[in-house]
Every structure is written in C-alpha cells, then in structure tokens.
C-alpha cells in the first residue's frame, strides 16, 4: 500500500494476514487485537510506512518477550496444550521430593525464541521503545522448536530435548501473506514473515516484531528445518545460512513490507549480512559511507569465541558469488586472513558501535584498538515494568506521592531514598519482599523451604566464565556456615548449550555436589530447577534474599539478572564485573573476589575457583550474620542496615533499566525524534 495517499486501516491489517477469516477473525476486529487496542497498531504501522517519519529496524537472533509476565494477549478459544508451560522437575538434596513432585505452572508458555540474556535484552529493548514511542520494527527468526527443553537425569546430567510449541495458535502471533526468497548456493529458500506486536506498558503504542520462518511446504525438506532450533548446530553451513536468513532475509522482509527505515541496529554480529544486502542494492558501490551512516552495532561479549568467524570457503558454500565476495571484502580481520569475521563486517561498516557496560567498553577498545574511536559504552538495562513484581508495583503505587509515576519513568525510583527514614515504608518494603518469597516457596512447596531462612539464588546461562558451581566448590565451608550462623537455602537454575561439553560438566558437578549435601538437608537445602526461562527469571530475581553473581572478571560484558533483582530490593553478592562496576560505590550488597585491573583479559582456563570461593564464603558469613540479626525467630528489625541496602538497590534500579538505555541509544546512535 502507499501510505502517502491513505492511512493504514483495519482492512489493510486483515488483508495482510494469511488465513485471516478462518483463524484470526475471532480475535482481531476493528477495535481489538487479541484483547488489546487496535488503534495503537494502526498508528505504529502508519509511521513505518511514512517516508517523512524517522524509523529504525532492530535485528536480533533472539527475543525474550516473556508474555507470561508482561501483556499476555487474550484468545477467544482455549489455549492449546502445546502453548502452555510444561512440568518442571527439580533436582535437590531432598531427593525424595524430586521423585514425587514436579513444578506446575498454569500459564501461557513464553514464546520460546530466545536462549538467554541477549534475547531478554532485545525483548526489553522493544518494550522500552514502545513505552517511549519511537518508530521501530524488530527483525528476528521464528524458531519453530525453540532453543531446547532441558531435562536433568540422575547420573546423566543435562539431557536436551526438542521443545514443542505451536506458532499457529500462539496468542498474538500471526502469519503474513508476505513470502520472500533468498538465493543460496543450494538454491532458493522461501521465508514466510510472521508478526507479533509488542505493546507499551499502557498499551498505547506498539512495536511490530517481524519473524522469518523457513518451515514452508514449498521449500526443500531440509530447508524447512533451518528455522527449527536456535543455535542448534556448530556446523558452519547451518550457522552461516541462519545468519543469512536473519541479515539478508531481514532486509528483504523490510522491503517486502514496504517499511521506510532509515537506520539499522544490529544487536550482535549475527545480523552482519544485512550490510551485504544493503551493499548489493547500492548502485554506486564506491561510496561506503552511505552504508556506515545507516548501520549501528551492539557488541555483547568480550569472549573471543563469542564472535562469529567463518572460513571463506564455508561462506562461499552458502552465499552466491557476489555476496560471498562482499563478505570477504568487508569481513577479513587482515589482508592475509582466510576467515570472515562477522564482528569485523559490523565494525568496518557502521557509524556507531556500542559496548554494553562501561567496563566492557574499556575491554572492547583494548581488543579492537583500530576501532577504539567509535566504540562507545551504553550500559544495558532491563524493562522495569516487566521485572517488577506485583508486590513492589503495589508498594510504589502506595508511595506514589513521593516516588512519582514510576511506571512511565523508572527514573522516579531514585526517590525511594527519600523514604529511607519512614518506618512504615521500611516495614512495607520488607513485607513486599516476604510476599514474593512466599509466592516462590509456594510454587516449590513440597521441598519445604522456609520464609525466615537465608535464601540465595543463582540463575543464568551455564557458561564457564559465569562459574555456576562456585558456591558449591567447598561444601565443607558451606556446612560450617550453616552450623555456626544459621540455615541456608540455595536455589539454582540455568541451561548449558547442548554442544558445550564444559557447560554440561558444570551441571554434572552441581548435581554431584547437591547429592553430597543430602545428609545436611536440615541445615542446607539446595535446589536446581529445570528449564530456566523468563518466568523463573522473574520469580527468582524478585524473591530470594540475595542474588549471587560470580562471573570471572572481565568476561561478563554486562549481565542483567542482577538489575532485575535490585528493582525488587534483592541484595547483590557479586564479583566486580559488567554493570556492577558502575554500582561499586553503592550500598547494594557485597562485592568479593578477583578484580581485573585493565589490559589483557586473561583466559577462561584459570577460573580462580579456590581463591574466589573462599572469598565468597567469607562474604556469605557476613551477609548471613546480618540477615539473622535482621530476622530472628520470626521477629523483624525494620531498622536493620539490611533494609537500607534494599532501599539502595531500588534506588539504583532507576538507572539500570532499558528506558535509560534506549534514550541513550537514541541520543548517541539513532538520533530519531520520538
Ligand atoms: C535475565 C535473564 C538472563 C540474563 O541473565 P545474566 O545475569 O545476564 O546472566 C538469562 N536468561 C533468562 C531467562 C533471564 O531472564
């Protein structure tokens, strides 16, 4: 349609959807889109079609949108079983319970197109973009079989399984009539476009997310599986072709939709081939500055292995000759290299590059000195409205006079320190936390955890540098602490990439150590939950007393789970890395362990487990002493310094959120009006 002549209408929307009458007419009408205001959609689409409007496209391999905890769409018919949460098993040192009970969550399964923090950041970014009313379209992939489903087997460790869900009946997700074609060395691949709208917290604005899908009957059988599983393979052919789908396919998708997009933001190097597509479409190939102006790049990891590099021959096996040549032209780290680095395609051809925390900026400038001038640091954030528990939202509502409109603008949360001498507030704050803790313990009721017992949580991707088993490294020290100071509850969760043997070994180690602790279950209760996802992410980060973050510095570029925790007044026990470096002076918990001084980042092969676990146990001792002074036999001392720390946590949540981050993106990179 040509938007210059008319406005984008309900009819345009209905006409764009494949099988509208049969499958979607009950849920989409002239007023409502799966129970949400249709008007917000028409407004957003109109802006994307208008050339005079500055719009931007955001490319990401994964999106953690978390509809189970944020803006769930309504469906006229009952939710299909495939799109409900499955049962989660638990592995604990109270093993009798593990045999008998499972965790049941009676909710919509989160749309499973993410693997971890990168995707959650992309989802949170979309939400803040909608809240701030920028004109943006997200580009991603419809992973028909998600990332993977995790099972823990006794004596086997993690056993991965394909995850089953049903895009065709997922509330809010619709297939478009648009089908695009990618040319590859093995023939054309057709991709269907899907759409999912991400609404602002108040449902007034939306951001469309466009998802590409190769599961079409018209494709060769093995092409249909290309968009099955996120990060499914270490095989270069799969990896290159999936990145082609995202980058080249994403650009073609924007064209097919008729969106006028001025700028492209590549969230991580996966989408680098978008630059090739732009280049191929340029008539005058001598002026590469035109590309640079349009593209920006966020780099998410200092780990060298985290940057995609492919042999030129492998690239030639996938991309047609012209594209492969362009990949070579843009992606060689030096003249003699026989590899294409996606990071370098991005570094070479973007106007703005950002690292995801100040410390990461320093590391990145050290790693890529040639590009140091254009590397800025924009610290990650989380979407406050998504990650704030209900009890904390209620608390902020109650004190809104002092705090202000925290839901529209999380900067308001700085105001909580004004309430630090208010006895009622201190009590209400701690009570709100205890309410969260009760909700969590209710879900895992059979394991009999206690509300007034010191509870520490660790949940994230199981990667070596994150040191998942650090707290279990010397269980004798843990036992001593529990005997001398008071009981401990530890809740862990996380997925290891199925091809990452070291990650798998960490899980084995955790399971073994938990087993070792069976005899001590009356003073130490340890649980590891299967299938860490955004639902558990919110539950855990808002409900434990202390959030543990112990990556080996400086490998954690930012980390975001701690940001979810501070919003909910959960104290931090952390090494000095990522975002934490910017909060080191704040009274938000405890910092321990090895500190990176600058320069070379060292290697992950020396994880410093002995020294840093000692430091961790010393810090635990201090925290537990304070905890059991604060809460003694059910009596709570509301004047405790523990509660001052909780207040400081919330106070800093005013900064570590995606509202602030997206505004910085715009000021430093996008430069759009809103
Ligand atoms: C927040 C979140 C992450 C990211 O956590 P980090 O602290 O960055 O490791 C990963 N997975 C899920 C499910 C999350 O909710």
XYZ file of C-alpha atoms and ligand atoms in Angstrom:
689
model
C 0.000 0.000 0.000
C 1.100 3.560 -0.492
C 0.797 5.348 2.805
C 1.146 8.781 1.281
C -2.368 8.540 -0.027
C -4.242 6.879 2.797
C -3.972 5.721 6.350
C -3.166 2.185 7.340
C -6.504 0.641 8.265
C -8.035 -2.373 9.906
C -8.757 -3.756 6.427
C -5.099 -3.414 5.452
C -4.160 -5.336 8.559
C -6.735 -8.085 7.994
C -5.688 -8.371 4.347
C -2.051 -8.780 5.287
C -2.689 -11.889 7.407
C -2.638 -15.365 5.898
C -5.834 -17.292 6.721
C -7.401 -14.314 8.468
C -11.045 -15.364 8.107
C -10.539 -18.966 9.218
C -8.091 -18.434 12.036
C -7.957 -14.896 13.308
C -11.269 -13.120 12.688
C -12.484 -14.015 16.185
C -9.529 -12.381 17.864
C -8.947 -9.368 15.643
C -11.649 -6.814 14.885
C -11.959 -3.100 14.214
C -11.363 -2.238 17.847
C -9.333 -5.041 19.311
C -6.276 -7.118 18.625
C -6.335 -10.183 20.885
C -7.984 -8.005 23.527
C -5.622 -5.044 23.104
C -6.418 -1.700 21.404
C -6.110 -1.974 17.632
C -5.591 1.740 17.301
C -2.045 1.528 18.681
C -1.166 -0.852 15.856
C -2.627 1.304 13.102
C -0.671 4.278 14.402
C 2.622 2.378 14.519
C 2.191 0.842 11.061
C 1.327 4.207 9.602
C 4.549 5.677 10.921
C 6.620 2.861 9.453
C 5.063 3.412 6.043
C 5.645 7.142 6.082
C 8.917 8.194 4.441
C 8.993 11.518 6.312
C 8.993 9.701 9.641
C 12.370 8.588 11.010
C 12.167 4.871 11.668
C 14.663 2.238 12.592
C 14.960 -1.534 12.248
C 16.469 -3.620 15.043
C 17.914 -7.033 14.153
C 18.392 -9.762 16.719
C 18.827 -13.537 16.521
C 16.683 -13.957 19.620
C 13.932 -12.180 21.549
C 12.810 -12.898 25.090
C 9.479 -11.125 25.181
C 8.000 -13.025 28.122
C 4.238 -12.742 27.528
C 3.661 -14.886 30.603
C 4.794 -11.976 32.759
C 4.019 -8.978 30.552
C 0.981 -8.010 28.456
C -0.370 -11.520 27.725
C -2.795 -11.432 24.802
C -6.297 -12.851 25.138
C -7.596 -15.638 22.975
C -11.261 -16.417 22.274
C -10.709 -20.133 22.243
C -8.895 -22.029 24.994
C -5.118 -22.019 24.908
C -3.719 -25.053 23.096
C -1.808 -27.503 25.273
C 1.320 -27.003 23.170
C 1.485 -23.372 24.251
C 1.131 -23.965 27.977
C 4.013 -24.395 30.359
C 5.167 -27.958 30.684
C 6.035 -29.553 34.029
C 9.398 -28.692 35.505
C 11.325 -31.184 37.528
C 13.633 -30.273 40.360
C 16.923 -31.799 41.396
C 17.557 -31.218 45.088
C 19.235 -32.637 48.162
C 15.757 -33.538 49.394
C 15.614 -36.184 46.693
C 12.533 -37.995 47.885
C 10.524 -34.917 46.867
C 12.178 -34.856 43.455
C 10.762 -38.297 42.714
C 7.235 -37.463 43.747
C 6.662 -33.827 42.823
C 7.000 -31.526 39.850
C 6.518 -27.794 39.432
C 3.253 -26.937 37.720
C 2.784 -23.518 36.106
C -0.669 -22.990 34.710
C 0.191 -20.244 32.240
C 0.977 -19.347 28.683
C 4.411 -20.633 27.683
C 6.742 -17.776 26.825
C 7.268 -17.531 23.103
C 10.431 -19.675 23.024
C 12.594 -17.772 20.560
C 15.465 -16.867 22.869
C 18.405 -18.565 24.544
C 19.426 -16.171 27.289
C 20.385 -12.651 28.209
C 20.928 -11.422 24.640
C 17.324 -12.244 23.781
C 15.912 -10.893 27.018
C 17.719 -7.628 26.365
C 16.243 -7.468 22.844
C 12.743 -8.065 24.243
C 13.171 -5.459 26.950
C 14.529 -3.017 24.371
C 11.375 -3.447 22.245
C 9.188 -2.749 25.271
C 11.003 0.435 26.218
C 10.983 1.562 22.587
C 7.202 1.158 22.655
C 6.924 2.980 26.004
C 8.997 5.851 24.648
C 7.059 5.802 21.377
C 9.891 5.529 18.888
C 9.101 4.194 15.424
C 10.876 0.866 15.152
C 10.442 -2.607 13.673
C 12.162 -5.615 15.211
C 13.539 -8.365 12.961
C 14.104 -11.897 14.193
C 13.525 -15.567 13.468
C 10.577 -17.774 14.292
C 12.299 -20.721 15.955
C 9.747 -23.466 15.393
C 11.316 -25.679 18.038
C 12.566 -23.017 20.379
C 16.006 -23.274 21.937
C 15.731 -26.637 23.695
C 13.961 -28.309 26.572
C 16.206 -29.229 29.433
C 15.968 -32.406 31.489
C 18.231 -33.399 34.348
C 18.798 -37.138 34.549
C 20.313 -38.742 37.566
C 23.897 -39.738 36.700
C 23.478 -38.289 33.205
C 23.362 -34.579 33.852
C 21.602 -32.380 31.318
C 19.700 -34.165 28.580
C 18.389 -31.786 25.911
C 15.167 -32.383 24.004
C 13.388 -30.521 21.220
C 10.876 -28.048 22.532
C 7.400 -28.291 21.072
C 5.128 -25.289 20.734
C 2.583 -24.157 18.187
C 3.102 -20.816 16.426
C -0.239 -21.231 14.615
C -2.266 -20.921 17.795
C 0.033 -18.738 19.874
C -1.948 -15.689 21.085
C -0.964 -12.548 19.201
C 1.307 -14.220 16.678
C 0.069 -14.056 13.074
C 1.457 -15.311 9.728
C 1.590 -12.707 6.979
C 0.964 -13.314 3.297
C 4.445 -11.963 2.588
C 6.906 -14.590 1.438
C 10.425 -13.635 0.462
C 13.082 -15.581 -1.397
C 16.759 -15.912 -0.538
C 19.212 -17.121 -3.129
C 21.846 -19.521 -1.891
C 24.356 -21.869 -3.476
C 21.918 -24.694 -2.868
C 19.016 -22.969 -4.486
C 16.320 -20.564 -3.380
C 14.900 -20.606 0.146
C 11.467 -19.206 0.766
C 10.729 -17.480 4.036
C 7.335 -16.641 5.471
C 7.032 -13.474 7.558
C 5.172 -13.534 10.875
C 4.221 -10.621 13.050
C 3.960 -10.138 16.777
C 3.148 -6.764 18.316
C 4.900 -5.709 21.478
C 2.759 -3.200 23.346
C 3.936 -0.461 25.662
C 3.112 -0.958 29.342
C -0.001 1.234 28.963
C -0.968 -0.373 25.621
C -0.923 2.984 23.850
C 1.970 2.222 21.488
C 3.359 -0.859 19.823
C 6.449 -2.106 18.102
C 5.975 -4.786 15.434
C 8.326 -7.725 15.577
C 8.835 -9.458 12.226
C 9.872 -13.097 12.408
C 11.259 -15.122 9.495
C 10.315 -18.761 9.045
C 11.613 -21.348 6.571
C 9.083 -24.034 7.500
C 7.164 -23.864 4.218
C 5.907 -26.726 2.074
C 7.392 -25.064 -0.993
C 10.906 -25.464 0.448
C 13.161 -28.495 0.149
C 12.750 -30.763 3.144
C 15.982 -29.819 4.893
C 15.454 -26.113 4.253
C 12.253 -26.400 6.287
C 14.347 -27.179 9.355
C 16.595 -24.139 9.049
C 14.473 -22.179 11.495
C 13.785 -25.085 13.869
C 16.166 -24.548 16.732
C 18.103 -21.504 17.862
C 21.879 -22.116 17.986
C 21.182 -25.766 17.195
C 24.395 -26.551 15.443
C 28.115 -25.980 15.431
C 28.144 -26.840 11.745
C 29.347 -23.779 9.793
C 26.865 -24.386 6.969
C 23.900 -24.143 9.364
C 25.351 -21.184 11.174
C 26.055 -19.233 8.008
C 22.692 -19.964 6.485
C 20.843 -18.987 9.673
C 22.769 -15.734 9.772
C 21.902 -15.173 6.121
C 18.243 -15.631 6.954
C 18.466 -13.021 9.691
C 20.621 -10.451 7.922
C 19.781 -10.731 4.233
C 16.295 -12.114 4.879
C 15.622 -9.354 7.374
C 16.484 -6.646 4.839
C 14.291 -8.284 2.225
C 11.491 -8.536 4.772
C 11.575 -4.778 5.385
C 11.405 -4.211 1.657
C 8.570 -6.676 1.182
C 6.565 -4.951 3.918
C 7.191 -1.535 2.396
C 8.573 -0.098 5.632
C 10.651 3.051 5.254
C 13.560 2.534 7.538
C 16.430 4.990 7.767
C 18.686 3.149 10.148
C 19.520 -0.409 11.093
C 20.689 -1.502 14.510
C 22.431 -4.871 14.600
C 22.146 -6.477 18.010
C 25.290 -8.607 17.984
C 27.246 -9.717 14.908
C 24.747 -12.434 13.909
C 22.904 -9.981 11.666
C 26.047 -8.670 9.902
C 24.946 -9.902 6.474
C 22.268 -7.201 6.464
C 25.159 -4.945 5.461
C 25.889 -7.151 2.441
C 22.309 -6.864 1.280
C 22.480 -3.095 1.530
C 25.738 -3.106 -0.424
C 24.329 -5.317 -3.178
C 21.401 -2.929 -3.610
C 23.633 0.129 -3.936
C 24.089 1.487 -7.446
C 27.273 3.372 -6.653
C 29.475 0.889 -4.852
C 32.306 3.363 -4.365
C 30.706 5.273 -1.520
C 30.609 3.046 1.510
C 29.932 5.974 3.806
C 26.299 5.693 2.828
C 26.216 2.259 4.467
C 28.057 3.437 7.542
C 25.534 6.159 8.196
C 22.724 3.670 8.207
C 24.105 0.929 10.398
C 24.922 0.635 14.079
C 26.160 -2.300 16.061
C 25.968 -3.529 19.638
C 28.643 -5.985 20.696
C 27.750 -8.188 23.651
C 30.757 -10.190 24.681
C 34.480 -9.894 25.249
C 34.875 -13.666 24.837
C 36.749 -14.184 21.556
C 34.898 -17.437 20.868
C 31.655 -15.491 21.138
C 32.448 -13.664 17.898
C 31.401 -15.486 14.731
C 34.202 -16.277 12.316
C 33.827 -18.467 9.254
C 36.275 -19.817 6.716
C 35.890 -18.030 3.437
C 35.322 -21.348 1.695
C 32.427 -22.121 4.041
C 30.897 -18.751 3.266
C 31.245 -19.453 -0.455
C 29.393 -22.725 0.042
C 26.332 -20.843 1.217
C 26.249 -17.373 -0.280
C 26.038 -16.711 -4.005
C 29.260 -15.392 -5.531
C 28.542 -11.686 -5.334
C 27.525 -11.845 -1.679
C 30.449 -14.074 -0.758
C 32.811 -11.587 -2.393
C 31.295 -8.740 -0.429
C 31.602 -10.768 2.789
C 35.280 -11.228 2.043
C 35.731 -7.566 1.208
C 34.199 -6.417 4.493
C 34.931 -9.180 6.960
C 38.639 -10.024 6.857
C 40.449 -9.097 10.033
C 43.609 -8.520 7.989
C 44.724 -8.974 4.398
C 46.064 -12.457 4.936
C 43.123 -13.824 6.827
C 41.263 -16.751 5.318
C 38.263 -16.047 7.515
C 35.284 -13.758 7.522
C 34.575 -12.220 10.911
C 31.022 -11.020 11.384
C 32.190 -8.673 14.112
C 34.534 -7.056 11.599
C 31.843 -6.726 8.958
C 29.999 -4.721 11.600
C 32.975 -2.773 12.938
C 34.055 -1.792 9.428
C 30.673 -0.674 8.181
C 28.854 1.041 10.996
C 28.889 4.615 12.178
C 28.330 3.744 15.814
C 29.377 0.767 17.856
C 28.491 0.214 21.452
C 29.725 -1.994 24.228
C 27.152 -2.957 26.857
C 28.714 -1.512 30.026
C 31.497 0.984 30.765
C 33.907 -1.764 31.754
C 33.086 -3.704 28.602
C 33.791 -0.529 26.618
C 37.273 -0.445 28.098
C 37.845 -4.117 27.282
C 36.470 -3.747 23.775
C 38.692 -0.762 22.967
C 41.611 -2.853 24.106
C 40.511 -5.748 21.903
C 39.782 -3.658 18.808
C 42.230 -0.718 19.012
C 41.700 0.191 15.356
C 38.065 0.987 16.106
C 38.581 2.447 19.567
C 37.382 5.882 18.483
C 33.942 4.780 17.522
C 33.334 2.354 20.383
C 31.067 3.898 22.981
C 29.690 2.253 26.066
C 25.951 2.212 26.662
C 25.161 0.193 29.736
C 22.429 -2.414 29.392
C 19.204 -2.298 31.315
C 16.027 -4.231 31.995
C 12.418 -3.243 31.371
C 11.352 -2.156 34.829
C 7.630 -2.714 34.342
C 8.223 -6.312 33.242
C 10.596 -7.278 36.017
C 8.992 -5.504 38.951
C 6.959 -7.956 40.978
C 3.324 -7.197 41.705
C 4.008 -6.574 45.380
C 6.663 -3.975 44.540
C 4.413 -2.314 41.983
C 1.764 -2.080 44.707
C 4.315 -0.655 47.110
C 5.372 2.059 44.656
C 1.724 2.865 43.984
C 1.126 3.281 47.697
C 4.025 5.733 47.958
C 3.442 7.345 44.566
C 3.219 10.828 46.079
C 6.883 10.652 46.977
C 8.083 8.352 44.237
C 6.184 9.711 41.236
C 4.972 7.921 38.069
C 7.475 5.052 38.321
C 5.681 3.019 35.628
C 6.091 5.700 32.943
C 9.509 6.716 34.044
C 11.689 4.434 36.155
C 13.987 7.369 36.935
C 11.443 8.116 39.661
C 12.805 5.217 41.662
C 15.707 7.380 42.823
C 13.112 8.945 45.103
C 12.852 5.886 47.366
C 15.811 7.139 49.356
C 13.550 9.996 50.487
C 11.606 7.311 52.306
C 14.550 5.647 53.981
C 13.701 7.095 57.389
C 10.000 6.372 57.034
C 9.268 3.469 59.377
C 6.091 2.454 57.583
C 7.878 2.339 54.253
C 10.700 0.211 55.644
C 8.192 -2.221 57.015
C 6.109 -2.236 53.828
C 9.216 -2.786 51.726
C 10.348 -5.788 53.708
C 6.800 -7.137 53.797
C 6.556 -6.822 49.999
C 9.745 -8.839 49.717
C 8.470 -11.513 52.079
C 5.312 -11.750 50.000
C 7.420 -12.514 46.922
C 9.411 -15.046 48.838
C 6.210 -16.735 49.994
C 4.967 -16.956 46.388
C 8.172 -18.614 45.290
C 8.191 -21.053 48.197
C 4.554 -21.858 47.489
C 5.440 -22.948 43.959
C 8.117 -25.287 45.296
C 6.118 -26.150 48.417
C 6.969 -29.875 48.545
C 10.650 -29.027 49.088
C 9.709 -27.283 52.338
C 11.795 -24.148 52.181
C 11.259 -21.606 54.925
C 10.313 -17.955 54.761
C 12.663 -16.841 57.505
C 15.700 -18.731 56.266
C 18.526 -17.014 54.409
C 17.951 -17.734 50.708
C 20.413 -17.127 47.919
C 19.781 -17.531 44.180
C 21.960 -18.040 41.133
C 20.349 -18.483 37.726
C 21.749 -17.746 34.296
C 23.241 -19.498 31.288
C 25.625 -22.216 32.383
C 28.862 -20.954 30.866
C 32.319 -21.486 32.334
C 33.159 -17.860 32.977
C 29.939 -17.454 34.971
C 31.231 -20.104 37.398
C 27.884 -21.780 38.117
C 29.205 -24.160 40.782
C 31.284 -21.637 42.745
C 29.016 -21.661 45.798
C 29.273 -25.456 45.932
C 33.024 -25.510 45.412
C 33.879 -26.266 49.042
C 30.810 -27.739 50.627
C 32.549 -28.202 53.968
C 32.723 -24.467 54.351
C 29.067 -24.195 53.476
C 28.221 -26.773 56.128
C 30.290 -24.887 58.725
C 28.473 -21.677 57.923
C 25.089 -23.336 58.250
C 26.071 -24.870 61.578
C 27.590 -21.738 63.039
C 25.334 -18.974 61.779
C 22.070 -20.441 60.590
C 20.439 -22.498 57.863
C 20.929 -21.728 54.153
C 18.647 -22.210 51.173
C 20.196 -22.162 47.723
C 18.210 -22.094 44.503
C 19.968 -22.545 41.176
C 18.847 -22.750 37.556
C 20.341 -22.492 34.085
C 20.761 -24.142 30.731
C 24.086 -25.171 29.223
C 24.320 -25.007 25.445
C 23.809 -28.630 24.318
C 27.079 -28.613 22.355
C 29.055 -27.085 25.197
C 30.687 -30.010 26.944
C 32.241 -27.838 29.600
C 28.855 -26.326 30.425
C 27.465 -29.838 30.711
C 30.310 -30.755 33.040
C 29.390 -27.835 35.301
C 25.871 -29.214 35.568
C 27.242 -32.671 36.429
C 29.348 -31.073 39.120
C 26.364 -29.193 40.549
C 24.235 -32.345 40.596
C 27.015 -34.294 42.302
C 27.546 -31.633 44.946
C 23.830 -31.424 45.612
C 23.814 -35.163 46.076
C 26.723 -34.847 48.511
C 24.671 -32.464 50.590
C 21.769 -34.915 51.084
C 22.835 -35.661 54.605
C 22.740 -31.970 55.541
C 19.319 -31.184 54.184
C 18.057 -29.905 57.529
C 20.545 -27.031 57.543
C 21.260 -26.596 53.836
C 18.579 -27.019 51.240
C 19.810 -26.859 47.623
C 17.587 -26.980 44.565
C 18.334 -26.684 40.889
C 15.291 -26.049 38.714
C 14.970 -27.330 35.160
C 14.373 -25.042 32.197
C 15.405 -21.649 33.421
C 13.358 -19.147 31.438
C 11.966 -15.652 31.773
C 9.142 -16.861 34.016
C 11.599 -18.330 36.508
C 13.876 -15.384 35.890
C 11.281 -13.026 37.282
C 10.244 -15.327 40.075
C 13.774 -15.944 41.322
C 15.235 -12.472 40.884
C 12.340 -10.951 42.822
C 12.041 -13.488 45.623
C 15.341 -14.667 47.034
C 17.078 -12.581 49.705
C 20.406 -12.353 47.922
C 21.225 -12.626 44.220
C 24.565 -14.247 43.519
C 26.588 -13.103 40.515
C 30.069 -14.567 40.314
C 31.478 -14.308 36.801
C 35.227 -14.242 36.328
C 36.103 -10.596 35.595
C 36.208 -9.195 32.932
C 34.257 -11.786 30.947
C 30.750 -10.671 31.873
C 30.147 -7.840 29.440
C 27.165 -6.592 31.404
C 24.840 -9.172 32.963
C 21.244 -8.198 33.543
C 19.680 -10.580 36.051
C 21.086 -8.541 38.937
C 19.306 -5.489 37.510
C 16.001 -7.376 37.767
C 16.869 -8.244 41.340
C 17.743 -4.721 42.518
C 14.423 -3.382 41.235
C 12.816 -5.800 43.670
C 15.057 -4.895 46.574
C 17.087 -8.099 46.342
C 20.653 -7.629 47.580
C 23.658 -8.361 45.401
C 26.553 -10.645 46.224
C 28.796 -10.196 43.253
C 32.216 -10.052 41.721
C 33.283 -6.722 40.263
C 32.319 -7.103 36.618
C 29.918 -5.846 33.961
C 27.270 -3.395 35.158
C 28.307 -3.903 38.781
C 31.456 -1.828 38.241
C 29.159 1.185 37.826
C 27.415 0.429 41.103
C 30.523 -0.470 43.099
C 30.222 2.603 45.308
C 26.588 1.954 46.104
C 25.401 0.117 49.164
C 23.555 -2.605 47.249
C 25.140 -5.679 48.802
C 28.601 -7.183 48.787
C 31.441 -7.308 46.286
C 34.017 -10.071 46.531
C 36.723 -11.908 44.643
C 39.222 -11.322 41.877
C 39.299 -7.908 40.232
C 40.514 -7.223 36.712
C 42.824 -4.231 36.541
C 42.809 -3.466 32.836
C 44.784 -4.561 29.821
C 44.788 -8.151 28.671
C 41.658 -10.036 29.655
C 43.478 -13.254 30.537
C 41.933 -16.630 29.869
C 38.926 -18.533 30.988
C 41.073 -21.571 31.645
C 42.051 -20.207 35.033
C 38.723 -19.738 36.742
C 40.274 -18.917 40.151
C 37.767 -21.171 41.871
C 39.779 -21.791 45.028
C 40.509 -18.169 45.903
C 37.176 -16.832 44.827
C 35.109 -19.484 46.573
C 36.995 -18.655 49.789
C 36.148 -15.011 49.258
C 32.555 -15.973 48.576
C 32.228 -17.976 51.808
C 33.732 -15.112 53.821
C 31.209 -12.761 52.258
C 28.372 -15.190 52.854
C 29.305 -15.284 56.505
C 28.978 -11.528 56.750
C 25.666 -11.465 54.881
C 24.169 -14.330 56.874
C 25.127 -12.709 60.158
C 23.361 -9.535 59.129
C 20.364 -11.479 57.870
C 19.900 -13.421 61.079
C 20.254 -10.221 63.069
C 17.526 -8.668 60.947
C 15.139 -11.584 61.140
C 15.316 -13.516 64.388
C 12.754 -16.200 65.227
C 10.160 -14.547 63.012
C 10.754 -11.092 64.554
C 11.956 -8.478 62.124
C 14.142 -5.486 62.927
C 12.971 -2.873 60.452
C 15.779 -0.514 61.377
C 18.366 -3.017 60.122
C 21.091 -1.944 57.676
C 19.772 -4.837 55.531
C 16.759 -2.689 54.702
C 18.996 0.296 53.892
C 20.687 -1.904 51.339
C 17.307 -2.915 49.900
C 16.392 0.746 49.501
C 19.703 1.489 47.771
C 19.048 -1.394 45.383
C 15.722 0.044 44.261
C 17.311 3.492 44.060
C 19.901 2.218 41.547
C 17.185 0.447 39.559
C 16.339 3.969 38.413
C 19.439 3.823 36.213
C 19.868 0.174 35.200
C 16.806 -0.075 33.004
C 16.067 -0.069 29.268
C 14.258 3.296 29.368
C 17.531 4.956 30.160
C 19.363 2.641 27.755
C 17.020 3.259 24.816
C 17.227 7.002 25.398
C 20.996 6.698 25.265
C 20.758 4.613 22.095
C 18.790 7.423 20.565
C 20.983 10.254 21.766
C 24.243 8.593 20.826
C 23.316 6.423 17.832
C 19.828 6.548 16.341
C 19.178 10.279 16.599
C 15.452 9.972 15.877
C 12.724 12.265 17.169
C 10.109 10.414 19.206
C 17.705 -12.059 32.699
C 17.859 -13.375 32.101
C 19.104 -13.790 31.614
C 20.349 -12.913 31.699
O 20.979 -13.056 32.934
P 22.512 -12.645 33.155
O 22.557 -12.042 34.501
O 22.849 -11.631 32.116
O 23.309 -13.858 33.025
C 19.223 -15.046 31.040
N 18.160 -15.867 30.962
C 16.950 -15.517 31.422
C 15.831 -16.472 31.296
C 16.751 -14.263 32.010
O 15.536 -13.926 32.457
